[in-house]
Amino acid sequence: MDTSSSVRDGSPLVTTAIAVGLAVFGIAATQLTTIPAFLMDPALLTSPADASIAARTALMVLNFLGFALAGGIYLAATDRGWAYVDWRTPTKRGWLYVLAGIVGSIAFYVVVSLLIQTLSLPTTENQVMEYIAGDQTMILVMILIVFFFNAPAEEFLFRNVIQKRLYAAFSRYQAVVVASLIFALVHVPAYLAATGDLLSIGPEALLASAVSLAVVFGGSLIFGYLYAETDNLVVPTAAHAAFNAFQFGLLYLALEFDLEVADPAQSVVVDLVFVLS
């Protein structure tokens, strides 16, 4: 399964630069694809919580379509075409990997949540929370979005395009690590912006960003491994979607039980254990 060095035909530096460029291109594409949502409801710019559910939904959907668009443009520009996309019904072995990915990602989530609670580590609030704003209806909408737009688009760009492109210069598992690092790093601006004034970021804010990025990196390693093992985009996509749905499900329960939670990756697991036991 591993790509041997004898068939690698790319420079690690150049290949990594291309991969980073693809990630940046994906982020840039989302800035264009989301414009209609902001035109639909300008409140998204200043007060996302006050925007209509329709506008918030459109923003999320168009954001993830930006990733898909970027990946599609790359495949067209390089003459790879849609035959390059590893989208097919999983075999029995593939579905076992999906199950393992779901269990593994949830276990990772629980362990990380417990560590964050035990060590009292700070984390940065996910920007998605600004658009949910404690609205349980929006949470249910987000569960649909992660299945039909979020997981498919992110896995397509970061696994089937970026990680697969890295195979030209790295072994499969090295490519998983590099792609996951890129996936985490593209979150840096958002996490730093969420800490407040970028010119006066303190040690605690930097630690919070680092903890959140480590969580993103760890989750990406799991989904990247699933793709490396199966060469089937459906496998990491299904596991990713189920994992994100699990997170939003916990958040829904947290609001239902009126738990005080700042971010679904912080203390929801611990609090719900006590509430539901």
PDB file of C-alpha atoms in Angstrom:
ATOM      1  CA  MET A   1       0.000   0.000   0.000  1.00  0.00           C
ATOM      2  CA  ASP A   2       2.853   2.397   0.739  1.00  0.00           C
ATOM      3  CA  THR A   3       4.264   4.359  -2.182  1.00  0.00           C
ATOM      4  CA  SER A   4       7.884   3.327  -2.647  1.00  0.00           C
ATOM      5  CA  SER A   5      10.601   5.874  -3.234  1.00  0.00           C
ATOM      6  CA  SER A   6      11.251   4.388  -6.675  1.00  0.00           C
ATOM      7  CA  VAL A   7       7.967   5.726  -8.029  1.00  0.00           C
ATOM      8  CA  ARG A   8       8.117   9.150  -6.431  1.00  0.00           C
ATOM      9  CA  ASP A   9       8.798  11.737  -9.067  1.00  0.00           C
ATOM     10  CA  GLY A  10       8.398  15.027  -7.259  1.00  0.00           C
ATOM     11  CA  SER A  11      10.575  17.277  -5.119  1.00  0.00           C
ATOM     12  CA  PRO A  12       9.332  17.328  -1.502  1.00  0.00           C
ATOM     13  CA  LEU A  13       9.782  21.110  -1.349  1.00  0.00           C
ATOM     14  CA  VAL A  14       7.983  21.806  -4.628  1.00  0.00           C
ATOM     15  CA  THR A  15       5.245  19.280  -3.930  1.00  0.00           C
ATOM     16  CA  THR A  16       4.649  20.722  -0.463  1.00  0.00           C
ATOM     17  CA  ALA A  17       4.533  24.245  -1.913  1.00  0.00           C
ATOM     18  CA  ILE A  18       1.902  23.092  -4.416  1.00  0.00           C
ATOM     19  CA  ALA A  19      -0.097  21.463  -1.621  1.00  0.00           C
ATOM     20  CA  VAL A  20       0.041  24.638   0.474  1.00  0.00           C
ATOM     21  CA  GLY A  21      -0.943  26.654  -2.574  1.00  0.00           C
ATOM     22  CA  LEU A  22      -3.966  24.412  -3.104  1.00  0.00           C
ATOM     23  CA  ALA A  23      -5.040  24.936   0.496  1.00  0.00           C
ATOM     24  CA  VAL A  24      -4.655  28.712   0.176  1.00  0.00           C
ATOM     25  CA  PHE A  25      -6.526  28.589  -3.128  1.00  0.00           C
ATOM     26  CA  GLY A  26      -9.333  26.720  -1.377  1.00  0.00           C
ATOM     27  CA  ILE A  27      -9.562  29.397   1.326  1.00  0.00           C
ATOM     28  CA  ALA A  28      -9.533  32.139  -1.312  1.00  0.00           C
ATOM     29  CA  ALA A  29     -12.283  30.385  -3.261  1.00  0.00           C
ATOM     30  CA  THR A  30     -14.530  30.402  -0.197  1.00  0.00           C
ATOM     31  CA  GLN A  31     -14.161  34.187   0.012  1.00  0.00           C
ATOM     32  CA  LEU A  32     -15.748  34.429  -3.433  1.00  0.00           C
ATOM     33  CA  THR A  33     -18.381  31.703  -3.178  1.00  0.00           C
ATOM     34  CA  THR A  34     -19.781  33.125   0.080  1.00  0.00           C
ATOM     35  CA  ILE A  35     -20.425  36.615  -1.327  1.00  0.00           C
ATOM     36  CA  PRO A  36     -24.089  35.827  -2.203  1.00  0.00           C
ATOM     37  CA  ALA A  37     -24.778  34.899   1.430  1.00  0.00           C
ATOM     38  CA  PHE A  38     -23.464  38.253   2.679  1.00  0.00           C
ATOM     39  CA  LEU A  39     -25.528  40.047   0.060  1.00  0.00           C
ATOM     40  CA  MET A  40     -28.574  38.065   1.199  1.00  0.00           C
ATOM     41  CA  ASP A  41     -28.158  39.252   4.789  1.00  0.00           C
ATOM     42  CA  PRO A  42     -25.496  41.911   5.622  1.00  0.00           C
ATOM     43  CA  ALA A  43     -25.917  41.042   9.319  1.00  0.00           C
ATOM     44  CA  LEU A  44     -23.566  38.127   8.679  1.00  0.00           C
ATOM     45  CA  LEU A  45     -20.714  40.655   8.551  1.00  0.00           C
ATOM     46  CA  THR A  46     -21.397  42.433  11.810  1.00  0.00           C
ATOM     47  CA  SER A  47     -23.652  40.212  13.917  1.00  0.00           C
ATOM     48  CA  PRO A  48     -23.885  36.629  12.618  1.00  0.00           C
ATOM     49  CA  ALA A  49     -26.210  35.571  15.425  1.00  0.00           C
ATOM     50  CA  ASP A  50     -28.810  38.084  14.219  1.00  0.00           C
ATOM     51  CA  ALA A  51     -28.755  36.881  10.623  1.00  0.00           C
ATOM     52  CA  SER A  52     -31.558  34.677   9.356  1.00  0.00           C
ATOM     53  CA  ILE A  53     -31.186  30.915   9.450  1.00  0.00           C
ATOM     54  CA  ALA A  54     -31.477  30.910   5.650  1.00  0.00           C
ATOM     55  CA  ALA A  55     -28.530  33.288   5.325  1.00  0.00           C
ATOM     56  CA  ARG A  56     -26.417  31.389   7.835  1.00  0.00           C
ATOM     57  CA  THR A  57     -27.191  28.138   6.063  1.00  0.00           C
ATOM     58  CA  ALA A  58     -26.312  29.638   2.692  1.00  0.00           C
ATOM     59  CA  LEU A  59     -23.016  30.935   4.103  1.00  0.00           C
ATOM     60  CA  MET A  60     -21.988  27.507   5.380  1.00  0.00           C
ATOM     61  CA  VAL A  61     -23.022  25.691   2.217  1.00  0.00           C
ATOM     62  CA  LEU A  62     -21.306  28.186  -0.091  1.00  0.00           C
ATOM     63  CA  ASN A  63     -18.189  28.152   2.082  1.00  0.00           C
ATOM     64  CA  PHE A  64     -17.717  24.412   1.642  1.00  0.00           C
ATOM     65  CA  LEU A  65     -18.618  24.606  -2.032  1.00  0.00           C
ATOM     66  CA  GLY A  66     -15.615  26.909  -2.323  1.00  0.00           C
ATOM     67  CA  PHE A  67     -13.331  24.025  -1.310  1.00  0.00           C
ATOM     68  CA  ALA A  68     -14.963  21.750  -3.879  1.00  0.00           C
ATOM     69  CA  LEU A  69     -14.646  24.445  -6.552  1.00  0.00           C
ATOM     70  CA  ALA A  70     -10.939  24.903  -5.831  1.00  0.00           C
ATOM     71  CA  GLY A  71     -10.304  21.177  -6.086  1.00  0.00           C
ATOM     72  CA  GLY A  72     -12.347  20.915  -9.265  1.00  0.00           C
ATOM     73  CA  ILE A  73     -10.482  23.792 -10.917  1.00  0.00           C
ATOM     74  CA  TYR A  74      -7.163  22.135 -10.066  1.00  0.00           C
ATOM     75  CA  LEU A  75      -8.229  18.803 -11.549  1.00  0.00           C
ATOM     76  CA  ALA A  76      -9.431  20.537 -14.716  1.00  0.00           C
ATOM     77  CA  ALA A  77      -6.326  22.721 -15.047  1.00  0.00           C
ATOM     78  CA  THR A  78      -3.987  19.740 -14.671  1.00  0.00           C
ATOM     79  CA  ASP A  79      -6.024  17.484 -16.978  1.00  0.00           C
ATOM     80  CA  ARG A  80      -6.574  14.993 -14.170  1.00  0.00           C
ATOM     81  CA  GLY A  81     -10.336  15.168 -14.579  1.00  0.00           C
ATOM     82  CA  TRP A  82     -13.011  13.596 -12.439  1.00  0.00           C
ATOM     83  CA  ALA A  83     -11.534  10.134 -13.010  1.00  0.00           C
ATOM     84  CA  TYR A  84      -8.951  11.255 -10.430  1.00  0.00           C
ATOM     85  CA  VAL A  85     -11.656  11.357  -7.741  1.00  0.00           C
ATOM     86  CA  ASP A  86     -11.726   8.147  -5.684  1.00  0.00           C
ATOM     87  CA  TRP A  87     -15.471   8.167  -5.028  1.00  0.00           C
ATOM     88  CA  ARG A  88     -17.058   4.711  -5.043  1.00  0.00           C
ATOM     89  CA  THR A  89     -19.129   2.441  -2.841  1.00  0.00           C
ATOM     90  CA  PRO A  90     -16.859   0.978  -0.145  1.00  0.00           C
ATOM     91  CA  THR A  91     -16.223  -2.728   0.062  1.00  0.00           C
ATOM     92  CA  LYS A  92     -16.920  -4.610   3.288  1.00  0.00           C
ATOM     93  CA  ARG A  93     -13.357  -3.813   4.308  1.00  0.00           C
ATOM     94  CA  GLY A  94     -13.989  -0.156   3.498  1.00  0.00           C
ATOM     95  CA  TRP A  95     -17.068  -0.003   5.712  1.00  0.00           C
ATOM     96  CA  LEU A  96     -15.038  -1.558   8.536  1.00  0.00           C
ATOM     97  CA  TYR A  97     -12.581   1.313   8.130  1.00  0.00           C
ATOM     98  CA  VAL A  98     -15.495   3.768   8.262  1.00  0.00           C
ATOM     99  CA  LEU A  99     -16.646   2.210  11.548  1.00  0.00           C
ATOM    100  CA  ALA A 100     -13.108   2.213  12.913  1.00  0.00           C
ATOM    101  CA  GLY A 101     -12.726   5.852  11.888  1.00  0.00           C
ATOM    102  CA  ILE A 102     -15.922   6.875  13.638  1.00  0.00           C
ATOM    103  CA  VAL A 103     -15.003   5.031  16.822  1.00  0.00           C
ATOM    104  CA  GLY A 104     -11.410   6.260  16.679  1.00  0.00           C
ATOM    105  CA  SER A 105     -12.304   9.903  16.095  1.00  0.00           C
ATOM    106  CA  ILE A 106     -14.897   9.898  18.884  1.00  0.00           C
ATOM    107  CA  ALA A 107     -12.422   8.202  21.240  1.00  0.00           C
ATOM    108  CA  PHE A 108      -9.833  10.837  20.314  1.00  0.00           C
ATOM    109  CA  TYR A 109     -12.422  13.555  20.949  1.00  0.00           C
ATOM    110  CA  VAL A 110     -13.316  12.165  24.372  1.00  0.00           C
ATOM    111  CA  VAL A 111      -9.673  11.758  25.446  1.00  0.00           C
ATOM    112  CA  VAL A 112      -8.789  15.271  24.291  1.00  0.00           C
ATOM    113  CA  SER A 113     -11.844  16.736  26.028  1.00  0.00           C
ATOM    114  CA  LEU A 114     -10.897  15.004  29.267  1.00  0.00           C
ATOM    115  CA  LEU A 115      -7.292  16.201  28.990  1.00  0.00           C
ATOM    116  CA  ILE A 116      -8.412  19.762  28.348  1.00  0.00           C
ATOM    117  CA  GLN A 117     -10.674  19.608  31.387  1.00  0.00           C
ATOM    118  CA  THR A 118      -8.133  17.900  33.634  1.00  0.00           C
ATOM    119  CA  LEU A 119      -5.241  20.180  32.718  1.00  0.00           C
ATOM    120  CA  SER A 120      -7.480  23.270  32.515  1.00  0.00           C
ATOM    121  CA  LEU A 121      -6.122  24.079  29.081  1.00  0.00           C
ATOM    122  CA  PRO A 122      -7.578  27.045  27.193  1.00  0.00           C
ATOM    123  CA  THR A 123      -9.010  26.579  23.712  1.00  0.00           C
ATOM    124  CA  THR A 124     -10.124  28.977  21.027  1.00  0.00           C
ATOM    125  CA  GLU A 125     -13.816  29.150  20.219  1.00  0.00           C
ATOM    126  CA  ASN A 126     -14.693  27.763  16.815  1.00  0.00           C
ATOM    127  CA  GLN A 127     -16.006  30.497  14.518  1.00  0.00           C
ATOM    128  CA  VAL A 128     -18.916  28.241  13.563  1.00  0.00           C
ATOM    129  CA  MET A 129     -20.253  28.892  17.063  1.00  0.00           C
ATOM    130  CA  GLU A 130     -20.810  32.529  16.114  1.00  0.00           C
ATOM    131  CA  TYR A 131     -23.277  31.421  13.454  1.00  0.00           C
ATOM    132  CA  ILE A 132     -25.005  28.854  15.653  1.00  0.00           C
ATOM    133  CA  ALA A 133     -25.398  31.301  18.535  1.00  0.00           C
ATOM    134  CA  GLY A 134     -27.231  28.861  20.777  1.00  0.00           C
ATOM    135  CA  ASP A 135     -29.895  28.214  18.131  1.00  0.00           C
ATOM    136  CA  GLN A 136     -30.911  24.550  18.320  1.00  0.00           C
ATOM    137  CA  THR A 137     -32.556  24.715  14.899  1.00  0.00           C
ATOM    138  CA  MET A 138     -29.274  25.883  13.400  1.00  0.00           C
ATOM    139  CA  ILE A 139     -27.488  22.982  15.065  1.00  0.00           C
ATOM    140  CA  LEU A 140     -29.840  20.533  13.328  1.00  0.00           C
ATOM    141  CA  VAL A 141     -29.196  22.353  10.044  1.00  0.00           C
ATOM    142  CA  MET A 142     -25.456  22.030  10.648  1.00  0.00           C
ATOM    143  CA  ILE A 143     -25.795  18.263  11.059  1.00  0.00           C
ATOM    144  CA  LEU A 144     -27.278  18.110   7.556  1.00  0.00           C
ATOM    145  CA  ILE A 145     -24.587  20.441   6.225  1.00  0.00           C
ATOM    146  CA  VAL A 146     -21.726  18.301   7.565  1.00  0.00           C
ATOM    147  CA  PHE A 147     -23.111  15.246   5.774  1.00  0.00           C
ATOM    148  CA  PHE A 148     -23.834  16.838   2.417  1.00  0.00           C
ATOM    149  CA  PHE A 149     -21.324  19.692   2.148  1.00  0.00           C
ATOM    150  CA  ASN A 150     -18.722  19.996   4.928  1.00  0.00           C
ATOM    151  CA  ALA A 151     -17.213  16.501   5.055  1.00  0.00           C
ATOM    152  CA  PRO A 152     -17.438  15.810   1.287  1.00  0.00           C
ATOM    153  CA  ALA A 153     -15.844  19.147   0.335  1.00  0.00           C
ATOM    154  CA  GLU A 154     -13.060  19.125   2.941  1.00  0.00           C
ATOM    155  CA  GLU A 155     -12.162  15.499   2.301  1.00  0.00           C
ATOM    156  CA  PHE A 156     -12.194  16.043  -1.462  1.00  0.00           C
ATOM    157  CA  LEU A 157      -9.768  18.965  -1.313  1.00  0.00           C
ATOM    158  CA  PHE A 158      -7.508  17.928   1.548  1.00  0.00           C
ATOM    159  CA  ARG A 159      -7.462  14.185   0.969  1.00  0.00           C
ATOM    160  CA  ASN A 160      -8.243  13.356  -2.663  1.00  0.00           C
ATOM    161  CA  VAL A 161      -6.455  16.412  -4.068  1.00  0.00           C
ATOM    162  CA  ILE A 162      -3.829  17.627  -1.579  1.00  0.00           C
ATOM    163  CA  GLN A 163      -2.876  14.383   0.178  1.00  0.00           C
ATOM    164  CA  LYS A 164      -2.933  12.425  -3.079  1.00  0.00           C
ATOM    165  CA  ARG A 165      -0.779  15.105  -4.730  1.00  0.00           C
ATOM    166  CA  LEU A 166       1.752  14.690  -1.919  1.00  0.00           C
ATOM    167  CA  TYR A 167       2.172  11.011  -2.817  1.00  0.00           C
ATOM    168  CA  ALA A 168       4.421  12.200  -5.660  1.00  0.00           C
ATOM    169  CA  ALA A 169       7.155  13.112  -3.167  1.00  0.00           C
ATOM    170  CA  PHE A 170       6.294  11.364   0.099  1.00  0.00           C
ATOM    171  CA  SER A 171       5.272   7.947   1.350  1.00  0.00           C
ATOM    172  CA  ARG A 172       1.558   7.621   2.042  1.00  0.00           C
ATOM    173  CA  TYR A 173       1.931   8.065   5.775  1.00  0.00           C
ATOM    174  CA  GLN A 174       4.326  10.976   5.392  1.00  0.00           C
ATOM    175  CA  ALA A 175       1.743  12.530   3.085  1.00  0.00           C
ATOM    176  CA  VAL A 176      -0.932  12.027   5.754  1.00  0.00           C
ATOM    177  CA  VAL A 177       1.189  13.983   8.247  1.00  0.00           C
ATOM    178  CA  VAL A 178       2.067  16.784   5.797  1.00  0.00           C
ATOM    179  CA  ALA A 179      -1.543  17.139   4.594  1.00  0.00           C
ATOM    180  CA  SER A 180      -2.793  17.185   8.187  1.00  0.00           C
ATOM    181  CA  LEU A 181      -0.233  19.825   9.108  1.00  0.00           C
ATOM    182  CA  ILE A 182      -1.387  21.962   6.182  1.00  0.00           C
ATOM    183  CA  PHE A 183      -5.024  21.436   7.189  1.00  0.00           C
ATOM    184  CA  ALA A 184      -4.215  22.601  10.721  1.00  0.00           C
ATOM    185  CA  LEU A 185      -2.155  25.584   9.600  1.00  0.00           C
ATOM    186  CA  VAL A 186      -4.920  26.979   7.387  1.00  0.00           C
ATOM    187  CA  HIS A 187      -6.901  27.373  10.620  1.00  0.00           C
ATOM    188  CA  VAL A 188      -4.224  29.581  12.214  1.00  0.00           C
ATOM    189  CA  PRO A 189      -5.595  32.956  10.990  1.00  0.00           C
ATOM    190  CA  ALA A 190      -9.122  32.097  12.144  1.00  0.00           C
ATOM    191  CA  TYR A 191      -8.011  30.937  15.578  1.00  0.00           C
ATOM    192  CA  LEU A 192      -5.707  33.919  16.102  1.00  0.00           C
ATOM    193  CA  ALA A 193      -8.471  36.293  14.971  1.00  0.00           C
ATOM    194  CA  ALA A 194     -10.832  34.685  17.478  1.00  0.00           C
ATOM    195  CA  THR A 195      -8.455  35.581  20.319  1.00  0.00           C
ATOM    196  CA  GLY A 196      -9.114  39.287  19.819  1.00  0.00           C
ATOM    197  CA  ASP A 197      -6.589  41.987  18.975  1.00  0.00           C
ATOM    198  CA  LEU A 198      -3.897  40.378  16.788  1.00  0.00           C
ATOM    199  CA  LEU A 199      -1.387  43.032  17.874  1.00  0.00           C
ATOM    200  CA  SER A 200      -1.651  42.154  21.557  1.00  0.00           C
ATOM    201  CA  ILE A 201      -1.960  38.377  21.667  1.00  0.00           C
ATOM    202  CA  GLY A 202      -0.768  37.065  25.013  1.00  0.00           C
ATOM    203  CA  PRO A 203       0.682  33.691  26.048  1.00  0.00           C
ATOM    204  CA  GLU A 204      -2.716  32.294  27.056  1.00  0.00           C
ATOM    205  CA  ALA A 205      -4.264  33.180  23.702  1.00  0.00           C
ATOM    206  CA  LEU A 206      -1.329  31.565  21.893  1.00  0.00           C
ATOM    207  CA  LEU A 207      -1.692  28.451  24.049  1.00  0.00           C
ATOM    208  CA  ALA A 208      -5.427  28.338  23.328  1.00  0.00           C
ATOM    209  CA  SER A 209      -4.751  28.523  19.592  1.00  0.00           C
ATOM    210  CA  ALA A 210      -2.045  25.845  19.853  1.00  0.00           C
ATOM    211  CA  VAL A 211      -4.362  23.468  21.727  1.00  0.00           C
ATOM    212  CA  SER A 212      -7.155  23.946  19.190  1.00  0.00           C
ATOM    213  CA  LEU A 213      -4.755  23.445  16.275  1.00  0.00           C
ATOM    214  CA  ALA A 214      -3.415  20.256  17.884  1.00  0.00           C
ATOM    215  CA  VAL A 215      -6.970  18.914  18.072  1.00  0.00           C
ATOM    216  CA  VAL A 216      -7.576  19.751  14.399  1.00  0.00           C
ATOM    217  CA  PHE A 217      -4.260  18.129  13.446  1.00  0.00           C
ATOM    218  CA  GLY A 218      -5.060  14.943  15.358  1.00  0.00           C
ATOM    219  CA  GLY A 219      -8.480  14.591  13.779  1.00  0.00           C
ATOM    220  CA  SER A 220      -7.030  15.162  10.330  1.00  0.00           C
ATOM    221  CA  LEU A 221      -4.469  12.401  10.900  1.00  0.00           C
ATOM    222  CA  ILE A 222      -7.298   9.940  11.505  1.00  0.00           C
ATOM    223  CA  PHE A 223      -9.193  10.817   8.321  1.00  0.00           C
ATOM    224  CA  GLY A 224      -5.992  10.999   6.279  1.00  0.00           C
ATOM    225  CA  TYR A 225      -5.042   7.519   7.456  1.00  0.00           C
ATOM    226  CA  LEU A 226      -8.445   6.160   6.399  1.00  0.00           C
ATOM    227  CA  TYR A 227      -7.939   7.534   2.892  1.00  0.00           C
ATOM    228  CA  ALA A 228      -4.353   6.258   2.688  1.00  0.00           C
ATOM    229  CA  GLU A 229      -5.486   2.767   3.645  1.00  0.00           C
ATOM    230  CA  THR A 230      -8.480   2.518   1.310  1.00  0.00           C
ATOM    231  CA  ASP A 231      -7.909   4.884  -1.638  1.00  0.00           C
ATOM    232  CA  ASN A 232     -11.631   5.596  -1.348  1.00  0.00           C
ATOM    233  CA  LEU A 233     -12.842   9.120  -0.597  1.00  0.00           C
ATOM    234  CA  VAL A 234     -16.175   7.824   0.712  1.00  0.00           C
ATOM    235  CA  VAL A 235     -14.451   6.205   3.698  1.00  0.00           C
ATOM    236  CA  PRO A 236     -12.936   9.324   5.354  1.00  0.00           C
ATOM    237  CA  THR A 237     -15.936  11.390   4.245  1.00  0.00           C
ATOM    238  CA  ALA A 238     -18.416   9.101   6.001  1.00  0.00           C
ATOM    239  CA  ALA A 239     -16.295   8.933   9.160  1.00  0.00           C
ATOM    240  CA  HIS A 240     -15.729  12.705   9.130  1.00  0.00           C
ATOM    241  CA  ALA A 241     -19.439  13.435   8.679  1.00  0.00           C
ATOM    242  CA  ALA A 242     -20.446  11.058  11.474  1.00  0.00           C
ATOM    243  CA  PHE A 243     -17.829  12.550  13.793  1.00  0.00           C
ATOM    244  CA  ASN A 244     -18.947  16.132  13.162  1.00  0.00           C
ATOM    245  CA  ALA A 245     -22.590  15.098  13.555  1.00  0.00           C
ATOM    246  CA  PHE A 246     -21.624  13.577  16.904  1.00  0.00           C
ATOM    247  CA  GLN A 247     -20.064  16.877  17.981  1.00  0.00           C
ATOM    248  CA  PHE A 248     -23.119  18.890  16.997  1.00  0.00           C
ATOM    249  CA  GLY A 249     -25.343  16.288  18.629  1.00  0.00           C
ATOM    250  CA  LEU A 250     -23.470  16.821  21.884  1.00  0.00           C
ATOM    251  CA  LEU A 251     -23.855  20.565  21.519  1.00  0.00           C
ATOM    252  CA  TYR A 252     -27.591  20.134  20.939  1.00  0.00           C
ATOM    253  CA  LEU A 253     -27.840  18.076  24.132  1.00  0.00           C
ATOM    254  CA  ALA A 254     -25.758  20.652  26.000  1.00  0.00           C
ATOM    255  CA  LEU A 255     -28.248  23.367  25.056  1.00  0.00           C
ATOM    256  CA  GLU A 256     -31.186  21.065  25.782  1.00  0.00           C
ATOM    257  CA  PHE A 257     -29.839  20.476  29.313  1.00  0.00           C
ATOM    258  CA  ASP A 258     -28.809  24.124  29.636  1.00  0.00           C
ATOM    259  CA  LEU A 259     -25.116  23.363  30.119  1.00  0.00           C
ATOM    260  CA  GLU A 260     -22.668  26.248  30.029  1.00  0.00           C
ATOM    261  CA  VAL A 261     -20.360  25.470  27.119  1.00  0.00           C
ATOM    262  CA  ALA A 262     -18.144  27.752  25.061  1.00  0.00           C
ATOM    263  CA  ASP A 263     -16.986  25.283  22.443  1.00  0.00           C
ATOM    264  CA  PRO A 264     -18.070  21.738  21.572  1.00  0.00           C
ATOM    265  CA  ALA A 265     -14.467  20.555  21.837  1.00  0.00           C
ATOM    266  CA  GLN A 266     -14.016  21.687  25.434  1.00  0.00           C
ATOM    267  CA  SER A 267     -16.206  20.432  28.249  1.00  0.00           C
ATOM    268  CA  VAL A 268     -19.377  19.079  26.672  1.00  0.00           C
ATOM    269  CA  VAL A 269     -18.354  15.461  27.041  1.00  0.00           C
ATOM    270  CA  VAL A 270     -17.459  15.788  30.692  1.00  0.00           C
ATOM    271  CA  ASP A 271     -20.588  17.780  31.558  1.00  0.00           C
ATOM    272  CA  LEU A 272     -22.916  15.415  29.712  1.00  0.00           C
ATOM    273  CA  VAL A 273     -21.455  12.399  31.505  1.00  0.00           C
ATOM    274  CA  PHE A 274     -22.636  13.876  34.781  1.00  0.00           C
ATOM    275  CA  VAL A 275     -25.994  15.025  33.425  1.00  0.00           C
ATOM    276  CA  LEU A 276     -26.904  11.738  31.742  1.00  0.00           C
ATOM    277  CA  SER A 277     -25.511   9.386  34.400  1.00  0.00           C
TER     278      SER A 277
END
